[in-house]
PDB file of C-alpha atoms in Angstrom:
ATOM      1  CA  MET A 241     -17.123  -6.290 -19.520  1.00 78.00           C
ATOM      2  CA  LEU A 242     -16.256  -9.443 -18.493  1.00 75.00           C
ATOM      3  CA  LYS A 243     -15.601 -12.114 -20.699  1.00 79.00           C
ATOM      4  CA  SER A 244     -14.244 -16.193 -20.760  1.00 82.00           C
ATOM      5  CA  GLY A 245     -11.543 -16.165 -18.146  1.00 79.00           C
ATOM      6  CA  ALA A 246     -11.847 -12.415 -15.827  1.00 76.00           C
ATOM      7  CA  CYS A 247     -11.359 -12.637 -12.196  1.00 76.00           C
ATOM      8  CA  PHE A 248     -14.029 -10.307 -10.348  1.00 75.00           C
ATOM      9  CA  GLY A 249     -13.874  -9.365  -6.678  1.00 76.00           C
ATOM     10  CA  GLU A 250     -10.197 -10.452  -5.714  1.00 74.00           C
ATOM     11  CA  VAL A 251      -9.418  -7.676  -3.921  1.00 70.00           C
ATOM     12  CA  SER A 252     -12.695  -7.012  -2.109  1.00 72.00           C
ATOM     13  CA  LEU A 253     -11.785 -10.628  -0.662  1.00 74.00           C
ATOM     14  CA  LEU A 254      -8.346 -10.756   0.072  1.00 69.00           C
ATOM     15  CA  ILE A 255      -8.502  -7.153   1.540  1.00 65.00           C
ATOM     16  CA  ASP A 256     -11.928  -7.986   3.256  1.00 65.00           C
ATOM     17  CA  THR A 257     -13.669  -4.680   2.304  1.00 66.00           C
ATOM     18  CA  LYS A 258     -17.019  -3.835   0.244  1.00 67.00           C
ATOM     19  CA  ARG A 259     -16.448  -3.830  -3.089  1.00 68.00           C
ATOM     20  CA  MET A 260     -15.882  -1.270  -6.035  1.00 66.00           C
ATOM     21  CA  ALA A 261     -18.759  -2.735  -8.150  1.00 72.00           C
ATOM     22  CA  THR A 262     -21.484  -4.615  -8.964  1.00 78.00           C
ATOM     23  CA  CYS A 263     -21.469  -6.812 -11.844  1.00 80.00           C
ATOM     24  CA  ARG A 264     -24.083  -9.221 -13.307  1.00 82.00           C
ATOM     25  CA  ALA A 265     -24.753 -11.458 -15.783  1.00 85.00           C
ATOM     26  CA  MET A 266     -25.282 -10.276 -19.023  1.00 84.00           C
ATOM     27  CA  ASP A 267     -26.198 -13.837 -19.884  1.00 86.00           C
ATOM     28  CA  TYR A 268     -25.885 -17.541 -18.960  1.00 88.00           C
ATOM     29  CA  CYS A 269     -22.389 -17.888 -16.800  1.00 87.00           C
ATOM     30  CA  GLU A 270     -20.687 -20.815 -15.264  1.00 88.00           C
ATOM     31  CA  LEU A 271     -18.353 -19.977 -12.724  1.00 88.00           C
ATOM     32  CA  TYR A 272     -15.502 -20.912 -10.302  1.00 86.00           C
ATOM     33  CA  ALA A 273     -16.126 -19.238  -6.446  1.00 86.00           C
ATOM     34  CA  LEU A 274     -13.843 -19.303  -4.152  1.00 84.00           C
ATOM     35  CA  THR A 275     -15.020 -18.396  -0.274  1.00 85.00           C
ATOM     36  CA  ARG A 276     -13.193 -16.108   2.011  1.00 83.00           C
ATOM     37  CA  ALA A 277     -13.189 -18.852   4.142  1.00 87.00           C
ATOM     38  CA  ASP A 278     -11.613 -21.104   1.855  1.00 88.00           C
ATOM     39  CA  LEU A 279      -9.226 -18.968   1.245  1.00 83.00           C
ATOM     40  CA  GLU A 280      -8.463 -17.945   4.693  1.00 85.00           C
ATOM     41  CA  GLU A 281      -8.026 -22.236   4.981  1.00 90.00           C
ATOM     42  CA  LEU A 282      -5.584 -22.055   2.278  1.00 86.00           C
ATOM     43  CA  LEU A 283      -3.459 -19.349   3.411  1.00 84.00           C
ATOM     44  CA  ASP A 284      -3.267 -21.243   7.043  1.00 89.00           C
ATOM     45  CA  ARG A 285      -2.186 -24.572   5.530  1.00 92.00           C
ATOM     46  CA  PHE A 286       0.391 -22.561   2.554  1.00 89.00           C
ATOM     47  CA  PRO A 287       1.525 -19.097   5.225  1.00 85.00           C
ATOM     48  CA  GLU A 288       4.441 -18.257   2.489  1.00 85.00           C
ATOM     49  CA  ASN A 289       1.192 -17.394  -0.014  1.00 83.00           C
ATOM     50  CA  ARG A 290       0.333 -14.720   2.380  1.00 81.00           C
ATOM     51  CA  PHE A 291       2.864 -11.688   1.011  1.00 80.00           C
ATOM     52  CA  SER A 292       2.320 -12.578  -2.696  1.00 84.00           C
ATOM     53  CA  VAL A 293      -1.616 -12.623  -2.233  1.00 81.00           C
ATOM     54  CA  ALA A 294      -1.384  -9.218  -0.580  1.00 80.00           C
ATOM     55  CA  ALA A 295       0.701  -7.784  -2.670  1.00 83.00           C
ATOM     56  CA  SER A 296      -1.630  -9.175  -5.439  1.00 81.00           C
ATOM     57  CA  ALA A 297      -4.609  -6.988  -3.504  1.00 78.00           C
ATOM     58  CA  LEU A 298      -2.715  -4.061  -2.888  1.00 81.00           C
ATOM     59  CA  ALA A 299      -1.081  -3.216  -6.476  1.00 86.00           C
ATOM     60  CA  PRO A 300      -4.798  -2.944  -8.556  1.00 83.00           C
ATOM     61  CA  LEU A 301      -5.834   0.003  -5.534  1.00 81.00           C
ATOM     62  CA  LEU A 302      -2.791   1.489  -6.033  1.00 85.00           C
ATOM     63  CA  ARG A 303      -3.713   2.590  -9.621  1.00 85.00           C
ATOM     64  CA  SER A 304      -7.706   3.208  -8.846  1.00 82.00           C
ATOM     65  CA  ASP A 305      -8.170   6.395  -8.934  1.00 81.00           C
ATOM     66  CA  THR A 306     -10.912   6.598  -6.391  1.00 77.00           C
ATOM     67  CA  VAL A 307      -8.369   4.784  -3.973  1.00 78.00           C
ATOM     68  CA  CYS A 308      -5.007   7.206  -4.258  1.00 81.00           C
ATOM     69  CA  PRO A 309      -5.773   9.730  -6.811  1.00 81.00           C
ATOM     70  CA  ALA A 310      -2.224  10.905  -5.716  1.00 80.00           C
ATOM     71  CA  LEU A 311      -1.229   8.103  -8.394  1.00 85.00           C
ATOM     72  CA  ARG A 312      -3.317   8.272 -11.169  1.00 87.00           C
ATOM     73  CA  GLY A 313      -1.628   7.450 -14.450  1.00 90.00           C
ATOM     74  CA  ILE A 314       1.606   5.229 -12.176  1.00 89.00           C
ATOM     75  CA  SER A 315       2.535   2.055 -14.055  1.00 92.00           C
ATOM     76  CA  GLU A 316       0.971  -1.095 -13.703  1.00 90.00           C
ATOM     77  CA  GLU A 317       4.920  -2.132 -12.974  1.00 92.00           C
ATOM     78  CA  ASP A 318       5.523   0.488 -10.652  1.00 92.00           C
ATOM     79  CA  ALA A 319       2.108   0.183  -8.905  1.00 89.00           C
ATOM     80  CA  GLU A 320       3.205  -4.097  -8.124  1.00 89.00           C
ATOM     81  CA  ARG A 321       6.756  -2.984  -6.659  1.00 89.00           C
ATOM     82  CA  LEU A 322       4.971  -0.501  -4.239  1.00 88.00           C
ATOM     83  CA  ALA A 323       2.320  -3.198  -3.382  1.00 87.00           C
ATOM     84  CA  ARG A 324       5.371  -5.656  -2.433  1.00 87.00           C
ATOM     85  CA  ARG A 325       6.596  -3.442  -0.474  1.00 87.00           C
ATOM     86  CA  MET A 326       3.557  -2.731   1.733  1.00 84.00           C
ATOM     87  CA  ALA A 327       2.767  -6.324   1.863  1.00 83.00           C
ATOM     88  CA  GLN A 328       6.161  -7.000   3.122  1.00 82.00           C
ATOM     89  CA  GLN A 329       5.254  -3.934   6.143  1.00 80.00           C
ATOM     90  CA  PRO A 330       1.882  -4.539   7.380  1.00 78.00           C
ATOM     91  CA  VAL A 331       1.443  -2.445  10.511  1.00 79.00           C
ATOM     92  CA  GLU A 332      -1.557  -2.969  13.196  1.00 81.00           C
ATOM     93  CA  ILE A 333      -2.461   0.401  14.469  1.00 79.00           C
ATOM     94  CA  ILE A 334      -4.098   0.780  18.056  1.00 81.00           C
ATOM     95  CA  ASP A 335      -7.038   2.535  18.816  1.00 81.00           C
ATOM     96  CA  GLY A 336      -6.185   6.450  19.356  1.00 80.00           C
ATOM     97  CA  ALA A 337      -2.885   6.271  17.584  1.00 82.00           C
ATOM     98  CA  VAL A 338      -2.179   9.703  15.866  1.00 80.00           C
ATOM     99  CA  LEU A 339      -1.865   7.995  11.703  1.00 78.00           C
ATOM    100  CA  CYS A 340      -0.654  12.110  10.456  1.00 77.00           C
ATOM    101  CA  ASP A 341      -0.189  15.171  12.713  1.00 79.00           C
ATOM    102  CA  SER A 342      -0.561  18.135  11.652  1.00 78.00           C
ATOM    103  CA  ARG A 343       0.253  20.094  14.959  1.00 79.00           C
ATOM    104  CA  THR A 344       3.931  19.150  14.290  1.00 80.00           C
ATOM    105  CA  GLY A 345       4.109  20.912  11.015  1.00 80.00           C
ATOM    106  CA  ASN A 346       6.361  18.195   9.431  1.00 80.00           C
ATOM    107  CA  PRO A 347       5.614  16.010   6.682  1.00 77.00           C
ATOM    108  CA  PRO A 348       4.538  12.315   7.003  1.00 75.00           C
ATOM    109  CA  VAL A 349       7.145   9.574   7.154  1.00 76.00           C
ATOM    110  CA  SER A 350       4.419   7.142   6.071  1.00 79.00           C
ATOM    111  CA  ALA A 351       1.404   6.849   4.074  1.00 77.00           C
ATOM    112  CA  PHE A 352      -1.527   4.154   4.679  1.00 77.00           C
ATOM    113  CA  LEU A 353      -3.772   2.450   2.704  1.00 76.00           C
ATOM    114  CA  ILE A 354      -6.623   1.046   5.210  1.00 73.00           C
ATOM    115  CA  LYS A 355      -7.228  -2.227   4.922  1.00 70.00           C
ATOM    116  CA  SER A 356     -10.035  -2.453   7.824  1.00 70.00           C
ATOM    117  CA  GLY A 357     -10.801  -0.427  10.754  1.00 73.00           C
ATOM    118  CA  GLN A 358     -11.404   3.156  11.089  1.00 74.00           C
ATOM    119  CA  VAL A 359      -9.661   6.683  11.177  1.00 74.00           C
ATOM    120  CA  ALA A 360     -11.197  10.064  11.550  1.00 75.00           C
ATOM    121  CA  ALA A 361      -9.664  13.463  11.093  1.00 73.00           C
ATOM    122  CA  GLU A 362      -9.058  16.013  13.372  1.00 72.00           C
ATOM    123  CA  GLY A 363      -9.616  19.847  11.837  1.00 66.00           C
ATOM    124  CA  PRO A 364      -7.586  23.197  13.886  1.00 64.00           C
ATOM    125  CA  ASP A 365     -10.046  22.781  16.608  1.00 64.00           C
ATOM    126  CA  GLU A 366      -9.089  19.146  17.442  1.00 63.00           C
ATOM    127  CA  THR A 367     -12.520  17.825  17.768  1.00 62.00           C
ATOM    128  CA  PRO A 368     -12.725  13.836  15.264  1.00 59.00           C
ATOM    129  CA  GLU A 369     -14.824  13.871  12.978  1.00 59.00           C
ATOM    130  CA  PRO A 370     -15.075   9.720  11.302  1.00 54.00           C
ATOM    131  CA  VAL A 371     -14.158  10.412   7.684  1.00 51.00           C
ATOM    132  CA  LEU A 372     -12.885   7.018   6.488  1.00 49.00           C
ATOM    133  CA  ASP A 373     -13.622   3.537   6.937  1.00 46.00           C
ATOM    134  CA  MET A 374     -12.867   0.137   5.061  1.00 41.00           C
ATOM    135  CA  GLU A 375     -16.562   0.898   3.519  1.00 47.00           C
ATOM    136  CA  ASP A 376     -14.751   4.327   1.777  1.00 51.00           C
ATOM    137  CA  LEU A 377     -11.480   2.855   0.979  1.00 52.00           C
ATOM    138  CA  ARG A 378      -8.392   6.033   0.096  1.00 60.00           C
ATOM    139  CA  CYS A 379      -4.857   6.476   1.453  1.00 65.00           C
ATOM    140  CA  VAL A 380      -3.858   8.714   4.263  1.00 68.00           C
ATOM    141  CA  GLY A 381      -1.376  10.740   3.873  1.00 70.00           C
ATOM    142  CA  LEU A 382      -0.060  10.470   0.257  1.00 68.00           C
ATOM    143  CA  VAL A 383      -0.168  12.995  -0.986  1.00 65.00           C
ATOM    144  CA  GLU A 384       1.460  14.454   1.912  1.00 67.00           C
ATOM    145  CA  LEU A 385       4.492  12.062   1.660  1.00 66.00           C
ATOM    146  CA  LEU A 386       4.975  12.489  -1.813  1.00 62.00           C
ATOM    147  CA  ALA A 387       4.313  16.478  -1.830  1.00 66.00           C
ATOM    148  CA  GLY A 388       6.973  16.562   1.419  1.00 69.00           C
ATOM    149  CA  VAL A 389       4.469  18.541   3.086  1.00 69.00           C
ATOM    150  CA  ALA A 390       2.900  18.864   6.629  1.00 70.00           C
ATOM    151  CA  PRO A 391      -0.601  17.179   6.986  1.00 70.00           C
ATOM    152  CA  LEU A 392      -3.728  19.752   6.818  1.00 64.00           C
ATOM    153  CA  HIS A 393      -5.595  17.738   9.976  1.00 65.00           C
ATOM    154  CA  THR A 394      -4.294  14.702  12.405  1.00 68.00           C
ATOM    155  CA  VAL A 395      -5.647  11.399  11.510  1.00 68.00           C
ATOM    156  CA  ARG A 396      -6.098   8.758  14.156  1.00 67.00           C
ATOM    157  CA  GLU A 397      -7.171   5.492  14.465  1.00 61.00           C
TER     158      GLU A 397
END
């Protein structure tokens, strides 16, 4: 249960994805609200804060068993370290680009947390099947990266 001083909805707002939970008022509440437009305006005016805001949004996602089950049990401190590194290296992928390629037999060199867009996995018959999008936020390639093994599917945007 959230109480006075708690913040909610910030991760969804910061990374532009659907919320992971529904919050319902249990009694009369007074809230302060920040809209996406207001946040974007602030980040445009103070771009030096964009990195720390991104890192703050990523850290709780890395600790989520739903989003990154491979990192189950990671400490808050380690999640924050990883989040800062990821926030420093945002990646934009063009349509059709391969993120993880099972055909090479090599382990991936990166794992990805999908902020927006959607990716598809191709099985052995190379038929694309959309499996992940921003409505189903997950890490891609993390298990294979940690285990040092080739991915089972080819994943492309």
